[in-house]
């Protein structure tokens, strides 16, 4: 059986496990006050060129989204997201449970176009009844998006200036950011992202860690006493160093980039093969997730030998599936998949 | 100046004020434990033919919606509403603030068609990831809708059976219910509504009261200790009898119906006149709210003599406005408006 | 039967009803955007000598407490109150439901002594684990307290300076403020209160109104978009003028003071009589609430002719009861009560 | 330097790391739907003799407490805890943030006596105003308590019967349960706990795991769709197997008991030595946490060579400190500590 269903079906990159083993008997203070966390923060600050950035390690993506959004919004504000945005659709109402509305825009290939955002915000303030409605206080985007697509530098800049115009924070969910950074098509470095957002996170769970995401407040927008808010939401690990060691490792010797590169190399090999064989792509993703419209009959056969993800029904005779590579995908597996397709 | 902007720009029906005056020096227990509240509840129970119905008096519509929805839903559930539904758009995120998502459907003239609801719910449970999403736990409808339209008995029955199929409560917002009940086109009595919903409210604020809505749980779906939940949400009046006296009066001698009738009589007079003169209606409302597409030039002139409500821009040269009658609208005012149109 | 159970068992002061009647057919904008609300706000601002104060009218006390506390606190903060404070004990967990802890101090006759507050706050920040605990962000006091006692000007000043030292807001619940203001023993004017608190409310419900409280932000601490927050919490009345008219009336021709005076005059007459006859007072209240330790046998007889409030068991043979006067208490009734005691 | 400050300053028991390594490249479904989680659940169910118990793995203790309490309580209910209870004091208001009040009782050596609980609950329902107050809906206890003490079987039975009498759930926080189970003084087996509580958790973080707690609903009290609630609170790990593997390992070959035994053996050696040398104990703890009243001068010297925890000031010249052993404490370290004391 070949596994292309997702990028979180294995454990961690071996280097991370090695470091957990190596450091296992160290005595360190709890709750992220240890040297590994300090080190990991320093490396991330160096990488983005922001020596004063706030950096926090959180166990998972939904938790991170909930913490960031609920602590930065005022009670009368909601967060704007694409309809396909993870917070809008697949987090079981986590944002609403924290008290805030998710205001959705249709999106284009998973992205929010700056002009659509501008229209939305301008219309809001033009409506005579806007004080009876939820104020847009933040814009949530994902890089790469839920459809595997990428924001360009100019698109991100355009979003940021709409955010500035209407007093909204810009927040980037980077659950798979490592895969975006590794794409030849990508023109947004970590440094750029730190300049062009108010807050973002660098995903670990889907990019080689056992679990964990690094939230970064590059500028001055970090909520006061964010540590206590993390505790209050039940998101503070006693052995915080477990997260610190993982990010320390991911940001040593270029590991985060290597992990991304392997997944992108195998994904583009598969993508080229798909296109050559005439498969239809549902979105044109340059990242580690490929969305393919596949004939139901062919899909049934493929699934006997390959684990893929069902996305949605396309029409009566075909289905949108996802093929996903990761740090753990070997070139051999990619080649074998191409043979089967 | 003529006033047709809304149905809450005056005080209360004179009969209500008369009763407040008359009872002013009575000594009664607080928090709705008084005889007037008991009386009012009994009259409502008699009217709907449900001697055991739970009846509670709440100050306003948003408060009522928030209380009912948040106390009946489980944490993992949201409420389904039409995009135009009041809870979805004009309550400043009150439902989300209470922890629940509003799941929107496009709606048709402000109504949720039973087949659209069924597709939505069936699709939800067919999605392999539904446990990562917000469960539909209740359906919110308004009678009349935000566009002045009415559910028929067969439409409501159809909604109820979809609700039963998928384990959802059916909740009717009756902020303007008195105006629905008074329409010749309406085939849904209070008794029918009590049979065909799990919970609904009978609006007072917009139907002749100073303020107040009567929530009714006709069957067994009343949340435990709803009294305490009302207190907790800050919605319990110390002088609860103020609400009791108002509903006691509205449900004495057919006052609630008389108030509805006056508004519907004047509204239909105006509607007939509008149609005769060739005005375009935005929705075909048989109730006390008329939605008219009006040329901007003509609107500017009309507004010099008549207060109306702006709804939304229709196109570059015209606007959707609302003309609204109430218990306080005289036939003379309606005639004068017709002359000006 | 004589009624001394509480100060909210009648309707409204007749002057208020007269004004509601008089203004009933005026057409005004909704949601508190009308002239009566504007007028009432102006009168309150004049009274406190703060022309820029934020003033909002809310239906009831629990709602006001919840709105003020939850909108002024940060997520990691709680509100400090005396154990006997209304928010701590008798609001069904309303503050906690809004997400914040009530941090209680023992209190002395219902009051928080400044030195106890200082110790509490100093201890908090001395505790090495304070970032794992709820930060004190606001202090809640009542004037008069739940035991009828009064803060003096110097006590209030002392509390304020502790609040300033530790970055806490000072909030005064004035549900019965009118009765404090009318006490000869009182040395805190509305102007003083406006200088010595960050936010307070002037109670209407228990001081002659049908319902309603006026929240005042005398300085710069008003939460952004408080109007929208009011709406979101379900606390915005469509016919906002109903509240405006009541406060406009209470603050015309000294009515608020007259109402207070009547209650205080009758209460002190009763208090003097009680002391002369050797009754034991549970607290030494100079306001309209008298707390008396009464032999159970005597109480049983008294209750045949007088409605009083049960507070708590004192010991096996006696009980603490409350006798309460109001604007509606006549001197005749006070005299008759004295005869029965 | 010797380390006795807490039981979470190292990584994980080596056996757990070994298993994480061994299973690292397995492909498994996400979100806890994998074989390791299934296995771990089965072993826990076998251990407690409840084949149908609900078992869930959560990242940390505060998160677990928040999830369990907020999903089992009704909106009008709060949770009863000892003043020293972790949820009352050291979780940054996590329970209140989820909407519920923590109702505190004084406690005795960290425990809630059944008779104190009964008085509290009986008084609550005897109070005529109880519907204006927070209903006690659950009792939270810790085993061992925050002071290292243990409930006996008869104490737990007595608590349960008070809970049954007043309709409250009984919930046990077992963050350090492994250390209780290993005490010779303990008479409560996992089977007993499963019979005598409605829900409890088996702590991993402080008992040898990298992180993780196992919530157990032994009877029928598991909230509907608890999986979705976990997701909504941001507590669902994508790589859920990381938790499954850890508990699978802890419950293989008696590892959980071995870990407990090592800590208890070293702690009792130290305790005996302390008593022999005339140290005063703050509480008489038979578990892995020893609370000692120590002269400040002596403490200063000790801290040069041993890391201990500061608890609180005892008086002007002495301090309460905590000495804590764990699975990682060697007999040699315990002996060295005894020499230094």
mmCIF file of C-alpha atoms in Angstrom, chain D residues 29-326:
data_model
loop_
_atom_site.group_PDB
_atom_site.id
_atom_site.type_symbol
_atom_site.label_atom_id
_atom_site.label_comp_id
_atom_site.label_asym_id
_atom_site.label_seq_id
_atom_site.Cartn_x
_atom_site.Cartn_y
_atom_site.Cartn_z
ATOM 1 C CA UNK D 29 -5.154 7.583 10.456
ATOM 2 C CA UNK D 30 -5.162 10.908 12.281
ATOM 3 C CA UNK D 31 -7.104 12.349 15.214
ATOM 4 C CA UNK D 32 -6.865 9.329 17.480
ATOM 5 C CA UNK D 33 -8.536 6.883 15.057
ATOM 6 C CA UNK D 34 -5.440 4.663 15.005
ATOM 7 C CA UNK D 35 -4.629 1.249 16.434
ATOM 8 C CA UNK D 36 -2.383 2.500 19.221
ATOM 9 C CA UNK D 37 -5.150 4.661 20.651
ATOM 10 C CA UNK D 38 -7.564 1.752 20.343
ATOM 11 C CA UNK D 39 -5.088 -0.485 22.148
ATOM 12 C CA UNK D 40 -4.433 2.005 24.907
ATOM 13 C CA UNK D 41 -8.159 2.467 25.456
ATOM 14 C CA UNK D 42 -8.674 -1.261 25.646
ATOM 15 C CA UNK D 43 -5.929 -1.656 28.242
ATOM 16 C CA UNK D 44 -7.411 1.100 30.387
ATOM 17 C CA UNK D 45 -10.887 -0.389 30.082
ATOM 18 C CA UNK D 46 -9.517 -3.791 31.092
ATOM 19 C CA UNK D 47 -7.669 -2.269 34.033
ATOM 20 C CA UNK D 48 -10.818 -0.636 35.393
ATOM 21 C CA UNK D 49 -13.116 -3.493 34.486
ATOM 22 C CA UNK D 50 -15.416 -1.357 32.363
ATOM 23 C CA UNK D 51 -15.447 -2.630 28.786
ATOM 24 C CA UNK D 52 -17.759 0.194 27.651
ATOM 25 C CA UNK D 53 -16.018 3.124 29.326
ATOM 26 C CA UNK D 54 -15.384 6.204 27.204
ATOM 27 C CA UNK D 55 -11.639 6.925 27.088
ATOM 28 C CA UNK D 56 -10.054 10.018 25.481
ATOM 29 C CA UNK D 57 -6.479 11.261 25.391
ATOM 30 C CA UNK D 58 -5.874 14.963 25.997
ATOM 31 C CA UNK D 59 -2.619 16.938 25.986
ATOM 32 C CA UNK D 60 -2.619 18.428 29.486
ATOM 33 C CA UNK D 61 -4.358 18.760 32.814
ATOM 34 C CA UNK D 62 -5.850 22.244 32.554
ATOM 35 C CA UNK D 63 -7.203 21.400 29.123
ATOM 36 C CA UNK D 64 -8.711 18.201 30.459
ATOM 37 C CA UNK D 65 -10.323 19.930 33.413
ATOM 38 C CA UNK D 66 -11.776 22.609 31.181
ATOM 39 C CA UNK D 67 -13.108 20.115 28.649
ATOM 40 C CA UNK D 68 -14.663 17.779 31.167
ATOM 41 C CA UNK D 69 -16.191 20.440 33.380
ATOM 42 C CA UNK D 70 -17.530 22.690 30.631
ATOM 43 C CA UNK D 71 -19.017 19.837 28.632
ATOM 44 C CA UNK D 72 -20.724 18.116 31.560
ATOM 45 C CA UNK D 73 -22.204 21.150 33.301
ATOM 46 C CA UNK D 74 -25.417 22.842 32.278
ATOM 47 C CA UNK D 75 -25.148 26.634 31.778
ATOM 48 C CA UNK D 76 -26.679 27.377 35.195
ATOM 49 C CA UNK D 77 -24.274 25.092 37.044
ATOM 50 C CA UNK D 78 -20.849 25.542 38.596
ATOM 51 C CA UNK D 79 -18.259 23.140 39.908
ATOM 52 C CA UNK D 80 -17.531 22.728 43.624
ATOM 53 C CA UNK D 81 -13.845 22.546 44.554
ATOM 54 C CA UNK D 82 -11.636 22.920 47.608
ATOM 55 C CA UNK D 83 -10.051 26.359 47.852
ATOM 56 C CA UNK D 84 -6.728 24.674 47.205
ATOM 57 C CA UNK D 85 -8.111 22.834 44.155
ATOM 58 C CA UNK D 86 -6.081 23.328 40.999
ATOM 59 C CA UNK D 87 -9.104 24.546 39.020
ATOM 60 C CA UNK D 88 -9.876 27.122 41.709
ATOM 61 C CA UNK D 89 -6.508 28.721 41.964
ATOM 62 C CA UNK D 90 -3.859 27.809 39.407
ATOM 63 C CA UNK D 91 -5.504 27.507 36.048
ATOM 64 C CA UNK D 92 -5.733 31.206 35.191
ATOM 65 C CA UNK D 93 -9.530 31.228 35.251
ATOM 66 C CA UNK D 94 -9.863 28.518 32.651
ATOM 67 C CA UNK D 95 -13.145 27.211 34.029
ATOM 68 C CA UNK D 96 -14.654 30.684 34.291
ATOM 69 C CA UNK D 97 -13.453 31.429 30.775
ATOM 70 C CA UNK D 98 -15.568 28.458 29.681
ATOM 71 C CA UNK D 99 -18.577 30.083 31.375
ATOM 72 C CA UNK D 100 -18.801 28.369 34.753
ATOM 73 C CA UNK D 101 -18.215 29.449 38.319
ATOM 74 C CA UNK D 102 -15.931 27.527 40.652
ATOM 75 C CA UNK D 103 -17.734 27.291 43.998
ATOM 76 C CA UNK D 104 -15.113 26.858 46.711
ATOM 77 C CA UNK D 105 -15.224 25.083 50.039
ATOM 78 C CA UNK D 106 -12.453 25.493 52.633
ATOM 79 C CA UNK D 107 -11.222 21.900 52.424
ATOM 80 C CA UNK D 108 -9.216 19.937 54.986
ATOM 81 C CA UNK D 109 -5.618 19.124 53.988
ATOM 82 C CA UNK D 110 -6.693 19.686 50.413
ATOM 83 C CA UNK D 111 -9.687 17.348 50.644
ATOM 84 C CA UNK D 112 -13.420 18.075 50.643
ATOM 85 C CA UNK D 113 -15.063 16.292 53.587
ATOM 86 C CA UNK D 114 -18.385 14.691 52.690
ATOM 87 C CA UNK D 115 -20.165 16.403 55.560
ATOM 88 C CA UNK D 116 -18.956 19.842 54.454
ATOM 89 C CA UNK D 117 -20.184 19.087 50.956
ATOM 90 C CA UNK D 118 -23.536 17.948 52.261
ATOM 91 C CA UNK D 119 -23.981 21.110 54.350
ATOM 92 C CA UNK D 120 -23.063 23.258 51.403
ATOM 93 C CA UNK D 121 -25.513 21.576 49.050
ATOM 94 C CA UNK D 122 -28.287 21.387 51.609
ATOM 95 C CA UNK D 123 -27.872 25.081 52.474
ATOM 96 C CA UNK D 124 -27.982 25.940 48.806
ATOM 97 C CA UNK D 125 -31.358 24.331 48.233
ATOM 98 C CA UNK D 126 -32.695 25.675 51.526
ATOM 99 C CA UNK D 127 -31.934 29.253 50.456
ATOM 100 C CA UNK D 128 -35.143 30.781 49.113
ATOM 101 C CA UNK D 129 -33.126 32.619 46.476
ATOM 102 C CA UNK D 130 -31.282 29.643 45.077
ATOM 103 C CA UNK D 131 -32.680 30.166 41.612
ATOM 104 C CA UNK D 132 -30.717 33.441 41.532
ATOM 105 C CA UNK D 133 -27.498 31.596 42.323
ATOM 106 C CA UNK D 134 -25.136 29.133 40.661
ATOM 107 C CA UNK D 135 -26.287 25.535 41.074
ATOM 108 C CA UNK D 136 -23.654 23.048 42.204
ATOM 109 C CA UNK D 137 -23.531 20.604 39.301
ATOM 110 C CA UNK D 138 -20.262 18.780 39.846
ATOM 111 C CA UNK D 139 -17.685 18.169 42.543
ATOM 112 C CA UNK D 140 -14.014 18.374 41.593
ATOM 113 C CA UNK D 141 -11.463 16.545 43.701
ATOM 114 C CA UNK D 142 -7.818 15.619 43.118
ATOM 115 C CA UNK D 143 -6.222 12.304 43.988
ATOM 116 C CA UNK D 144 -3.663 12.858 45.396
ATOM 117 C CA UNK D 145 -4.668 16.364 46.396
ATOM 118 C CA UNK D 146 -2.605 19.490 45.841
ATOM 119 C CA UNK D 147 -1.229 18.854 49.367
ATOM 120 C CA UNK D 148 -0.246 15.298 48.573
ATOM 121 C CA UNK D 149 -2.981 13.738 50.705
ATOM 122 C CA UNK D 150 -5.232 10.859 49.697
ATOM 123 C CA UNK D 151 -8.939 10.170 49.769
ATOM 124 C CA UNK D 152 -9.755 6.814 51.286
ATOM 125 C CA UNK D 153 -12.308 4.493 49.782
ATOM 126 C CA UNK D 154 -14.804 5.327 52.483
ATOM 127 C CA UNK D 155 -14.281 9.076 52.034
ATOM 128 C CA UNK D 156 -14.795 8.762 48.289
ATOM 129 C CA UNK D 157 -17.935 6.645 48.785
ATOM 130 C CA UNK D 158 -19.303 9.240 51.154
ATOM 131 C CA UNK D 159 -18.661 12.026 48.636
ATOM 132 C CA UNK D 160 -20.346 10.026 45.907
ATOM 133 C CA UNK D 161 -23.456 9.527 47.956
ATOM 134 C CA UNK D 162 -23.736 13.262 48.645
ATOM 135 C CA UNK D 163 -23.307 13.836 44.908
ATOM 136 C CA UNK D 164 -26.078 11.366 44.135
ATOM 137 C CA UNK D 165 -28.363 12.997 46.716
ATOM 138 C CA UNK D 166 -28.000 16.439 45.159
ATOM 139 C CA UNK D 167 -27.649 15.566 41.486
ATOM 140 C CA UNK D 168 -23.968 16.430 41.114
ATOM 141 C CA UNK D 169 -21.305 14.647 39.095
ATOM 142 C CA UNK D 170 -18.170 13.523 40.909
ATOM 143 C CA UNK D 171 -14.962 14.241 38.978
ATOM 144 C CA UNK D 172 -11.461 13.213 40.015
ATOM 145 C CA UNK D 173 -8.358 14.982 38.714
ATOM 146 C CA UNK D 174 -5.714 12.313 38.618
ATOM 147 C CA UNK D 175 -2.794 14.366 37.346
ATOM 148 C CA UNK D 176 -0.601 12.404 39.781
ATOM 149 C CA UNK D 177 -2.832 9.363 40.138
ATOM 150 C CA UNK D 178 0.047 6.980 39.535
ATOM 151 C CA UNK D 179 1.690 8.193 42.735
ATOM 152 C CA UNK D 180 -1.507 7.644 44.735
ATOM 153 C CA UNK D 181 -1.916 4.121 43.378
ATOM 154 C CA UNK D 182 1.615 3.235 44.448
ATOM 155 C CA UNK D 183 1.213 4.314 48.081
ATOM 156 C CA UNK D 184 1.007 1.542 50.672
ATOM 157 C CA UNK D 185 -1.499 3.780 52.525
ATOM 158 C CA UNK D 186 -3.809 3.917 49.494
ATOM 159 C CA UNK D 187 -6.924 1.724 49.465
ATOM 160 C CA UNK D 188 -8.438 2.973 46.206
ATOM 161 C CA UNK D 189 -7.697 0.926 43.100
ATOM 162 C CA UNK D 190 -8.394 2.111 39.564
ATOM 163 C CA UNK D 191 -11.387 -0.234 39.616
ATOM 164 C CA UNK D 192 -12.696 1.447 42.765
ATOM 165 C CA UNK D 193 -12.252 4.890 41.250
ATOM 166 C CA UNK D 194 -14.173 3.777 38.194
ATOM 167 C CA UNK D 195 -17.005 2.658 40.450
ATOM 168 C CA UNK D 196 -16.979 5.714 42.682
ATOM 169 C CA UNK D 197 -16.707 8.619 40.232
ATOM 170 C CA UNK D 198 -18.575 9.765 37.144
ATOM 171 C CA UNK D 199 -15.421 10.813 35.367
ATOM 172 C CA UNK D 200 -11.720 10.922 36.187
ATOM 173 C CA UNK D 201 -8.425 11.255 34.439
ATOM 174 C CA UNK D 202 -5.245 9.203 34.627
ATOM 175 C CA UNK D 203 -2.339 11.606 34.509
ATOM 176 C CA UNK D 204 0.510 11.004 32.104
ATOM 177 C CA UNK D 205 2.436 14.311 32.030
ATOM 178 C CA UNK D 206 3.580 14.031 35.629
ATOM 179 C CA UNK D 207 3.832 10.254 35.628
ATOM 180 C CA UNK D 208 6.359 9.486 32.947
ATOM 181 C CA UNK D 209 4.804 10.629 29.677
ATOM 182 C CA UNK D 210 6.072 13.459 27.499
ATOM 183 C CA UNK D 211 2.594 14.862 27.909
ATOM 184 C CA UNK D 212 -0.974 13.600 27.976
ATOM 185 C CA UNK D 213 -3.830 12.598 30.246
ATOM 186 C CA UNK D 214 -6.430 9.860 29.765
ATOM 187 C CA UNK D 215 -9.996 10.950 30.553
ATOM 188 C CA UNK D 216 -12.258 8.098 31.546
ATOM 189 C CA UNK D 217 -16.045 8.118 31.646
ATOM 190 C CA UNK D 218 -16.598 4.782 33.361
ATOM 191 C CA UNK D 219 -20.392 4.875 33.282
ATOM 192 C CA UNK D 220 -22.970 6.566 31.108
ATOM 193 C CA UNK D 221 -22.042 10.197 31.701
ATOM 194 C CA UNK D 222 -19.938 10.857 28.607
ATOM 195 C CA UNK D 223 -21.106 14.017 26.838
ATOM 196 C CA UNK D 224 -22.535 13.461 23.382
ATOM 197 C CA UNK D 225 -20.048 14.071 20.584
ATOM 198 C CA UNK D 226 -17.180 14.576 22.974
ATOM 199 C CA UNK D 227 -14.809 14.106 20.026
ATOM 200 C CA UNK D 228 -16.218 17.223 18.369
ATOM 201 C CA UNK D 229 -16.073 19.160 21.629
ATOM 202 C CA UNK D 230 -12.385 18.252 21.950
ATOM 203 C CA UNK D 231 -11.813 19.528 18.424
ATOM 204 C CA UNK D 232 -13.794 22.713 19.132
ATOM 205 C CA UNK D 233 -11.686 23.487 22.177
ATOM 206 C CA UNK D 234 -8.541 23.099 20.072
ATOM 207 C CA UNK D 235 -7.517 19.998 21.986
ATOM 208 C CA UNK D 236 -7.522 17.390 19.213
ATOM 209 C CA UNK D 237 -4.065 16.370 18.002
ATOM 210 C CA UNK D 238 -3.726 15.557 14.309
ATOM 211 C CA UNK D 239 -1.192 12.885 15.224
ATOM 212 C CA UNK D 240 -3.385 11.521 17.986
ATOM 213 C CA UNK D 241 -1.355 8.333 18.075
ATOM 214 C CA UNK D 242 1.426 10.184 19.909
ATOM 215 C CA UNK D 243 -0.865 10.123 22.927
ATOM 216 C CA UNK D 244 -2.105 6.615 22.201
ATOM 217 C CA UNK D 245 1.401 5.175 22.039
ATOM 218 C CA UNK D 246 2.310 6.760 25.352
ATOM 219 C CA UNK D 247 -0.664 5.331 27.213
ATOM 220 C CA UNK D 248 -0.324 2.010 25.425
ATOM 221 C CA UNK D 249 3.202 1.891 26.842
ATOM 222 C CA UNK D 250 2.294 3.122 30.329
ATOM 223 C CA UNK D 251 -0.309 0.371 30.548
ATOM 224 C CA UNK D 252 1.978 -2.397 29.249
ATOM 225 C CA UNK D 253 3.903 -4.604 31.595
ATOM 226 C CA UNK D 254 2.866 -2.603 34.634
ATOM 227 C CA UNK D 255 4.942 0.443 33.670
ATOM 228 C CA UNK D 256 2.475 2.931 35.180
ATOM 229 C CA UNK D 257 2.753 1.159 38.537
ATOM 230 C CA UNK D 258 6.528 0.874 38.365
ATOM 231 C CA UNK D 259 6.855 4.581 37.738
ATOM 232 C CA UNK D 260 4.640 5.312 40.716
ATOM 233 C CA UNK D 261 6.516 2.924 42.954
ATOM 234 C CA UNK D 262 9.934 4.447 42.300
ATOM 235 C CA UNK D 263 8.672 7.904 43.260
ATOM 236 C CA UNK D 264 6.907 6.679 46.373
ATOM 237 C CA UNK D 265 9.862 4.600 47.533
ATOM 238 C CA UNK D 266 12.234 7.546 47.282
ATOM 239 C CA UNK D 267 9.718 9.949 48.803
ATOM 240 C CA UNK D 268 9.087 7.745 51.842
ATOM 241 C CA UNK D 269 12.794 7.305 52.403
ATOM 242 C CA UNK D 270 13.115 11.097 52.461
ATOM 243 C CA UNK D 271 10.016 11.545 54.615
ATOM 244 C CA UNK D 272 11.269 9.081 57.233
ATOM 245 C CA UNK D 273 14.556 10.891 57.320
ATOM 246 C CA UNK D 274 12.857 14.270 57.681
ATOM 247 C CA UNK D 275 10.749 13.056 60.581
ATOM 248 C CA UNK D 276 13.714 11.447 62.287
ATOM 249 C CA UNK D 277 15.596 14.728 62.026
ATOM 250 C CA UNK D 278 12.700 16.626 63.531
ATOM 251 C CA UNK D 279 11.528 18.581 60.478
ATOM 252 C CA UNK D 280 7.952 19.799 60.648
ATOM 253 C CA UNK D 281 5.689 18.661 57.822
ATOM 254 C CA UNK D 282 3.054 21.113 56.615
ATOM 255 C CA UNK D 283 0.713 18.282 55.614
ATOM 256 C CA UNK D 284 1.135 14.606 56.213
ATOM 257 C CA UNK D 285 1.540 13.477 52.631
ATOM 258 C CA UNK D 286 2.116 9.798 51.863
ATOM 259 C CA UNK D 287 2.711 10.574 48.169
ATOM 260 C CA UNK D 288 5.545 11.928 46.047
ATOM 261 C CA UNK D 289 5.111 15.521 47.181
ATOM 262 C CA UNK D 290 6.422 16.426 50.654
ATOM 263 C CA UNK D 291 5.481 19.788 52.152
ATOM 264 C CA UNK D 292 7.972 20.952 54.743
ATOM 265 C CA UNK D 293 8.091 23.981 57.009
ATOM 266 C CA UNK D 294 11.690 25.082 56.835
ATOM 267 C CA UNK D 295 13.673 27.731 58.601
ATOM 268 C CA UNK D 296 14.594 30.453 56.104
ATOM 269 C CA UNK D 297 18.283 30.307 56.930
ATOM 270 C CA UNK D 298 18.484 26.575 56.452
ATOM 271 C CA UNK D 299 16.438 26.861 53.238
ATOM 272 C CA UNK D 300 18.862 29.354 51.781
ATOM 273 C CA UNK D 301 21.710 26.911 52.266
ATOM 274 C CA UNK D 302 19.780 23.931 50.989
ATOM 275 C CA UNK D 303 18.894 25.758 47.807
ATOM 276 C CA UNK D 304 22.533 26.107 46.914
ATOM 277 C CA UNK D 305 22.612 22.395 46.284
ATOM 278 C CA UNK D 306 19.022 21.299 45.747
ATOM 279 C CA UNK D 307 16.232 22.632 43.573
ATOM 280 C CA UNK D 308 12.976 22.620 45.576
ATOM 281 C CA UNK D 309 9.641 24.455 45.143
ATOM 282 C CA UNK D 310 8.548 27.492 47.102
ATOM 283 C CA UNK D 311 4.939 27.058 48.246
ATOM 284 C CA UNK D 312 4.145 29.914 50.606
ATOM 285 C CA UNK D 313 5.507 31.941 53.482
ATOM 286 C CA UNK D 314 4.796 30.163 56.776
ATOM 287 C CA UNK D 315 5.806 32.897 59.197
ATOM 288 C CA UNK D 316 8.475 35.568 59.366
ATOM 289 C CA UNK D 317 11.290 33.099 59.836
ATOM 290 C CA UNK D 318 10.112 30.053 57.937
ATOM 291 C CA UNK D 319 8.697 28.916 54.628
ATOM 292 C CA UNK D 320 6.653 26.040 53.266
ATOM 293 C CA UNK D 321 8.556 24.246 50.529
ATOM 294 C CA UNK D 322 7.782 21.231 48.407
ATOM 295 C CA UNK D 323 10.108 18.353 47.710
ATOM 296 C CA UNK D 324 8.931 16.242 44.846
ATOM 297 C CA UNK D 325 10.132 12.878 43.555
ATOM 298 C CA UNK D 326 9.246 11.263 40.242
#
